[in-house]
Coordinates of C-alpha atoms in Angstrom, one line a residue:
M1 CA 59.7 76.2 25.1
Q2 CA 58.5 73.1 26.9
L3 CA 55.1 71.5 26.0
H4 CA 53.9 72.2 29.6
D5 CA 54.5 76.0 29.3
L6 CA 53.0 76.0 25.8
M7 CA 49.8 74.3 27.1
A8 CA 49.7 76.7 30.0
R9 CA 49.8 79.7 27.7
L10 CA 47.2 78.1 25.5
D11 CA 44.9 77.7 28.5
L12 CA 45.5 81.3 29.5
A13 CA 44.6 82.6 26.1
V14 CA 41.4 80.5 25.9
I15 CA 40.3 81.7 29.3
R16 CA 41.0 85.3 28.4
L17 CA 38.8 84.9 25.2
Q18 CA 36.1 83.4 27.4
F19 CA 36.3 86.4 30.0
Y20 CA 34.5 88.9 27.8
G21 CA 32.5 91.9 28.8
S22 CA 29.3 90.2 30.1
I23 CA 31.3 87.7 32.2
R24 CA 33.5 90.4 33.6
M25 CA 30.3 92.3 34.6
E26 CA 29.1 89.2 36.4
L27 CA 32.3 89.1 38.4
Y28 CA 32.2 92.8 39.3
E29 CA 28.5 92.6 40.3
A30 CA 29.2 89.5 42.6
L31 CA 32.2 91.3 44.2
S32 CA 30.2 94.4 44.7
L33 CA 27.4 92.5 46.3
L34 CA 29.6 90.6 48.7
L35 CA 31.8 93.6 49.7
E36 CA 28.7 95.6 50.3
N37 CA 27.7 93.0 52.8
R38 CA 31.1 93.3 54.4
V39 CA 32.6 90.0 53.3
L40 CA 36.4 90.1 53.3
L41 CA 37.9 90.2 49.7
D42 CA 39.9 87.0 50.0
V43 CA 37.0 85.2 51.5
A44 CA 34.6 86.5 48.8
L45 CA 36.9 85.3 46.0
K46 CA 37.3 81.9 47.6
D47 CA 33.6 81.5 47.9
M48 CA 33.0 82.7 44.5
Y49 CA 35.5 80.1 43.1
K50 CA 33.5 77.4 44.8
I51 CA 30.3 78.6 43.1
Y52 CA 31.8 79.1 39.6
S53 CA 33.7 75.9 39.6
E54 CA 30.9 73.9 41.1
N55 CA 33.1 73.0 44.0
G56 CA 36.1 72.4 42.0
K57 CA 34.5 70.1 39.4
K58 CA 34.9 72.7 36.6
P59 CA 38.1 74.7 37.4
K60 CA 38.7 75.8 33.9
R61 CA 35.5 77.8 33.4
A62 CA 36.5 81.4 32.8
L63 CA 35.1 82.9 36.1
A64 CA 36.3 80.0 38.1
A65 CA 39.9 80.3 36.7
V66 CA 40.0 84.0 37.3
T67 CA 38.5 84.1 40.7
Y68 CA 41.0 81.3 41.9
D69 CA 43.9 83.2 40.4
C70 CA 42.9 86.4 42.0
Y71 CA 42.3 84.5 45.4
R72 CA 45.8 83.2 45.4
E73 CA 47.2 86.7 44.5
V74 CA 45.2 88.5 47.1
A75 CA 45.9 85.8 49.7
D76 CA 49.7 86.5 49.0
G77 CA 49.2 90.2 49.8
K78 CA 48.8 91.7 46.4
P79 CA 46.1 94.2 45.5
L80 CA 43.1 93.0 43.5
S81 CA 44.0 95.4 40.7
K82 CA 47.3 93.6 40.3
A83 CA 45.7 90.2 40.3
L84 CA 43.2 91.2 37.6
A85 CA 45.7 93.1 35.5
K86 CA 46.3 90.2 33.2
W87 CA 42.6 89.4 32.8
V88 CA 40.8 92.7 32.2
P89 CA 41.4 95.7 29.8
Y90 CA 43.8 98.3 31.0
Q91 CA 41.0 100.8 31.5
E92 CA 39.2 98.6 34.0
Y93 CA 42.5 97.9 35.8
T94 CA 43.0 101.6 36.3
L95 CA 39.5 102.1 37.7
I96 CA 39.9 99.2 40.1
A97 CA 43.4 100.5 41.2
A98 CA 41.8 104.0 41.7
G99 CA 39.0 102.4 43.8
E100 CA 41.7 100.7 45.9
R101 CA 43.4 104.1 46.5
S102 CA 40.1 105.7 47.5
G103 CA 38.8 102.9 49.5
D104 CA 35.6 102.6 47.3
L105 CA 36.0 99.4 45.3
K106 CA 32.2 99.1 45.0
T107 CA 32.0 102.3 43.0
S108 CA 34.9 101.2 40.9
F109 CA 33.0 98.0 40.0
D110 CA 30.0 100.0 39.1
N111 CA 32.0 102.2 36.9
C112 CA 33.7 99.3 35.2
G113 CA 30.2 97.9 34.4
K114 CA 29.2 101.3 33.0
I115 CA 32.2 101.3 30.6
I116 CA 31.5 97.7 29.6
T117 CA 27.9 98.5 28.8
A118 CA 28.9 101.5 26.8
K119 CA 31.3 99.4 24.7
Q120 CA 28.6 96.8 24.1
D121 CA 26.3 99.5 23.0
I122 CA 28.9 100.9 20.6
V123 CA 29.7 97.4 19.2
G124 CA 26.0 96.8 18.7
A125 CA 25.5 100.1 16.8
I126 CA 28.6 99.3 14.6
L127 CA 27.3 95.9 13.8
L128 CA 23.9 97.2 12.9
A129 CA 25.7 99.8 10.6
T130 CA 27.9 97.3 8.8
V131 CA 26.7 93.7 8.8
Y132 CA 23.2 93.9 7.1
P133 CA 24.3 96.5 4.5
S134 CA 27.4 94.3 3.7
F135 CA 25.0 91.3 3.3
L136 CA 22.9 93.3 0.8
M137 CA 26.0 94.3 -1.1
A138 CA 27.1 90.7 -1.2
M139 CA 23.7 89.8 -2.6
V140 CA 24.0 92.4 -5.3
C141 CA 27.5 91.1 -6.4
V142 CA 26.2 87.5 -6.5
M143 CA 23.1 88.7 -8.5
L144 CA 25.3 90.7 -11.1
V145 CA 27.6 87.7 -11.5
M146 CA 24.7 85.3 -12.2
V147 CA 23.0 87.6 -14.5
S148 CA 26.2 88.4 -16.4
T149 CA 27.6 84.9 -16.6
K150 CA 24.4 82.8 -16.9
L151 CA 21.4 84.6 -18.1
V152 CA 22.6 87.3 -20.5
P153 CA 25.0 84.8 -22.5
K154 CA 22.0 82.4 -22.8
L155 CA 19.8 85.2 -24.2
A156 CA 22.6 86.4 -26.4
R157 CA 22.7 83.0 -28.3
T158 CA 19.0 83.4 -29.2
S159 CA 19.2 87.1 -30.4
N160 CA 22.0 89.4 -31.6
P161 CA 22.9 91.7 -28.8
E162 CA 23.5 94.5 -31.4
T163 CA 19.7 94.6 -32.0
W164 CA 19.0 95.2 -28.4
S165 CA 18.1 98.7 -27.3
G166 CA 17.0 100.5 -24.1
A167 CA 17.2 98.5 -20.9
A168 CA 18.2 95.4 -22.8
A169 CA 21.2 97.2 -24.2
F170 CA 22.1 98.6 -20.8
L171 CA 21.8 95.1 -19.2
Y172 CA 24.2 93.7 -22.0
E173 CA 26.8 96.4 -21.4
M174 CA 26.5 96.0 -17.7
S175 CA 27.1 92.2 -18.1
Q176 CA 30.1 92.8 -20.3
Y177 CA 31.5 95.1 -17.7
V178 CA 31.0 92.6 -14.9
V179 CA 32.6 89.7 -17.0
H180 CA 35.6 91.7 -18.1
Y181 CA 36.3 94.1 -15.2
G182 CA 34.0 92.9 -12.3
A183 CA 36.9 91.1 -10.5
I184 CA 39.3 94.0 -10.8
T185 CA 36.5 96.5 -9.6
L186 CA 35.6 94.3 -6.7
A187 CA 39.3 93.9 -5.7
G188 CA 39.9 97.6 -6.0
I189 CA 36.8 98.3 -3.8
L190 CA 37.9 95.8 -1.2
I191 CA 41.4 97.3 -1.2
F192 CA 40.0 100.8 -0.9
L193 CA 37.7 99.7 2.0
F194 CA 40.6 97.9 3.8
L195 CA 42.8 101.0 3.5
V196 CA 40.0 103.2 4.8
F197 CA 39.3 101.1 7.8
A198 CA 43.0 100.5 8.4
S199 CA 43.4 104.2 8.5
L200 CA 41.0 104.8 11.3
P201 CA 43.3 104.0 14.3
Y202 CA 46.5 105.0 12.6
L203 CA 46.2 108.1 10.2
R204 CA 47.1 111.3 11.8
G205 CA 48.0 114.8 11.0
G206 CA 46.3 117.6 9.1
L207 CA 44.8 115.3 6.5
R208 CA 43.1 113.3 9.2
V209 CA 41.6 116.4 10.8
H210 CA 39.7 117.1 7.6
L211 CA 38.8 113.4 7.1
D212 CA 37.3 113.3 10.6
K213 CA 34.5 115.3 9.2
L214 CA 33.5 112.5 6.8
P215 CA 32.2 109.0 7.4
P216 CA 33.6 106.6 8.5
W217 CA 36.3 108.7 10.1
S218 CA 33.6 110.9 11.6
V219 CA 31.9 107.8 13.1
Y220 CA 35.3 106.7 14.6
R221 CA 35.8 110.1 16.1
M222 CA 32.3 110.3 17.5
L223 CA 32.5 106.9 19.2
H224 CA 36.0 107.5 20.7
G225 CA 35.1 111.0 21.6
S226 CA 32.0 109.9 23.6
T227 CA 33.8 107.1 25.3
F228 CA 36.6 109.5 26.1
L229 CA 34.3 111.9 27.9
L230 CA 32.7 108.9 29.7
N231 CA 36.0 107.5 30.8
V232 CA 37.5 110.8 32.1
G233 CA 34.3 111.5 34.0
V234 CA 34.4 108.0 35.6
M235 CA 38.2 108.2 36.4
I236 CA 37.8 111.6 38.0
Q237 CA 34.9 110.4 40.2
A238 CA 37.3 107.6 41.2
N239 CA 39.8 110.2 42.5
V240 CA 42.1 109.8 39.6
S241 CA 43.6 113.2 38.5
L242 CA 42.8 114.5 35.1
Q243 CA 46.5 114.3 34.1
D244 CA 46.8 110.7 35.2
S245 CA 43.4 109.9 33.4
L246 CA 44.9 111.2 30.1
R247 CA 48.2 109.5 30.8
M248 CA 46.5 106.1 31.5
M249 CA 44.3 106.2 28.4
A250 CA 47.0 107.4 26.2
A251 CA 49.2 104.4 27.3
E252 CA 46.7 102.0 25.7
A253 CA 45.3 104.2 23.0
S254 CA 45.5 103.9 19.2
P255 CA 48.1 106.4 17.5
W256 CA 45.2 108.6 16.3
L257 CA 43.7 108.8 19.8
R258 CA 47.1 109.2 21.5
E259 CA 47.8 112.2 19.4
R260 CA 44.8 113.9 20.7
L261 CA 45.3 112.8 24.3
N262 CA 49.0 114.0 24.3
A263 CA 48.0 117.3 22.9
A264 CA 45.4 117.7 25.5
F265 CA 47.8 116.6 28.3
Y266 CA 50.3 119.2 27.0
G267 CA 47.5 121.9 27.1
L268 CA 46.9 121.0 30.8
G269 CA 50.5 121.2 31.5
I270 CA 50.9 124.8 30.2
G271 CA 47.8 125.8 32.2
G272 CA 44.1 125.7 31.6
N273 CA 41.2 123.4 32.2
L274 CA 40.2 120.4 30.1
G275 CA 38.1 122.3 27.7
V276 CA 40.7 124.9 27.0
A277 CA 43.2 122.2 26.6
L278 CA 41.2 120.4 24.0
S279 CA 40.5 123.6 22.3
K280 CA 44.1 124.5 22.0
A281 CA 44.9 121.1 20.7
G282 CA 43.1 122.0 17.4
Y283 CA 41.7 118.6 16.6
D284 CA 38.0 119.3 17.3
F285 CA 38.0 116.3 19.6
P286 CA 35.6 115.0 20.7
D287 CA 33.9 117.6 18.4
K288 CA 33.8 121.4 18.1
K289 CA 30.5 121.7 20.0
A290 CA 31.6 119.3 22.8
V291 CA 34.7 121.3 23.3
Q292 CA 32.8 124.5 23.7
F293 CA 30.5 122.8 26.3
L294 CA 33.6 121.5 28.1
M295 CA 35.2 125.0 28.2
I296 CA 32.1 126.2 30.0
L297 CA 31.7 123.1 32.4
S298 CA 35.4 122.9 33.3
G299 CA 35.4 126.0 35.3
K300 CA 32.3 125.2 37.3
D301 CA 31.8 123.3 40.6
G302 CA 30.8 119.7 40.4
F303 CA 32.7 119.3 37.1
E304 CA 33.3 115.6 37.9
D305 CA 29.5 114.8 37.9
A306 CA 28.8 117.2 35.1
L307 CA 31.4 115.6 32.9
S308 CA 30.2 112.1 33.6
N309 CA 26.6 113.1 32.8
F310 CA 27.6 114.9 29.7
G311 CA 29.6 111.8 28.6
D312 CA 26.5 109.6 29.1
R313 CA 24.3 111.9 27.1
W314 CA 27.0 112.2 24.3
L315 CA 27.4 108.5 24.1
K316 CA 23.6 107.9 23.8
K317 CA 23.5 110.7 21.1
S318 CA 26.4 109.1 19.2
I319 CA 24.9 105.6 19.2
K320 CA 21.5 107.1 18.0
Q321 CA 23.4 108.8 15.2
I322 CA 25.2 105.6 14.2
Q323 CA 21.9 103.8 14.2
S324 CA 20.4 106.4 11.9
A325 CA 23.3 105.9 9.6
A326 CA 22.8 102.2 9.7
K327 CA 19.2 102.6 8.7
M328 CA 20.2 104.8 5.9
A329 CA 22.8 102.3 4.7
I330 CA 20.2 99.5 4.9
A331 CA 17.7 101.5 3.0
G332 CA 20.4 102.3 0.4
G333 CA 21.2 98.7 0.0
I334 CA 17.6 97.8 -0.4
I335 CA 17.1 100.5 -3.0
T336 CA 20.3 99.3 -4.9
V337 CA 19.1 95.7 -4.9
G338 CA 15.6 97.0 -6.1
V339 CA 17.1 99.0 -8.9
I340 CA 19.3 96.1 -10.2
L341 CA 16.3 93.7 -10.0
M342 CA 14.2 96.3 -12.1
T343 CA 17.1 96.7 -14.5
V344 CA 17.4 92.9 -15.0
I345 CA 13.6 92.6 -15.4
S346 CA 13.3 95.4 -17.8
G347 CA 16.4 94.1 -19.7
V348 CA 15.0 90.6 -20.0
S349 CA 11.7 91.9 -21.1
G350 CA 13.4 94.0 -23.8
I351 CA 15.3 91.1 -25.0
Q352 CA 12.3 89.0 -25.2
D353 CA 10.7 91.8 -27.3
A354 CA 13.7 91.8 -29.6
I355 CA 13.6 88.0 -30.0
Q356 CA 9.9 88.2 -30.9
A357 CA 10.5 91.0 -33.5
V358 CA 13.2 88.8 -35.1
A359 CA 10.8 85.8 -35.2
K360 CA 8.1 87.8 -36.9

């Protein structure tokens, strides 16, 4: 591979990293505004490039690079969806392509914005549920190591640990466990957590159906189930058939989600609506209650709007549940830190009492 090709690929990768959700929303909003005011697509892209690149002074900015590339592709006669295919997630590409087929790109851009906002809300909820509790647990580990390797050995040199009792004895036993088995225990916990989180997108079959009722698998099912409902509603509104919607999502889905989408696709193929297909699949996806509602809604007029509204509400409900779980995890972390602090304080107090008793 030549150096020039390598640098070109590196530039492309950097631009893709910079072209994240909020930036893509800015592009969609600008295109929507200009198209709504009857500006031709190629003209809109050319003018946007001038704005984002500051008249060509900063062509490597993400929006500048993307709009210029799209302008060249569209000017050559290619549809916008094909021009954006290498820049945006597959799901957004399919929505834009559907908008081109229906002649309503503005609605497609609005729907892309809705999907991006939903993903951002989900990421925010997940970060809230994991980052701060993880920080608290890290504090607990550091505290245990400091107490076990610094404080307790120093106190043990002034008093025989065999004479300690109550909280002092417990603190000593805890410090001995941390010193001798702490590293192994921590490694085991980290390996277990790695396997759990690695299993989320890959583990399938009957075992996974049962695990999906327990966190964190239930949270994973909840999030993907709510975005699934939202995505299907948006695609149907964009005149994408239900079968094509499932096929498109399955093409880029994780093995776990693909298993559920393929089962639903098979159910549609042998007859029945979306609710019936999801029920026959037997995975309780998105969940049992949602499937029951879908069985009712699928046979009614205005299913597209009803499904989209149902997906919106389900997503908001899922995010609230995750936020509640995050608050519980934070509270649990704070309580754990408090209990360990009280144990250390009580243990040190007991050791001091033992030292004073020996001195007398």
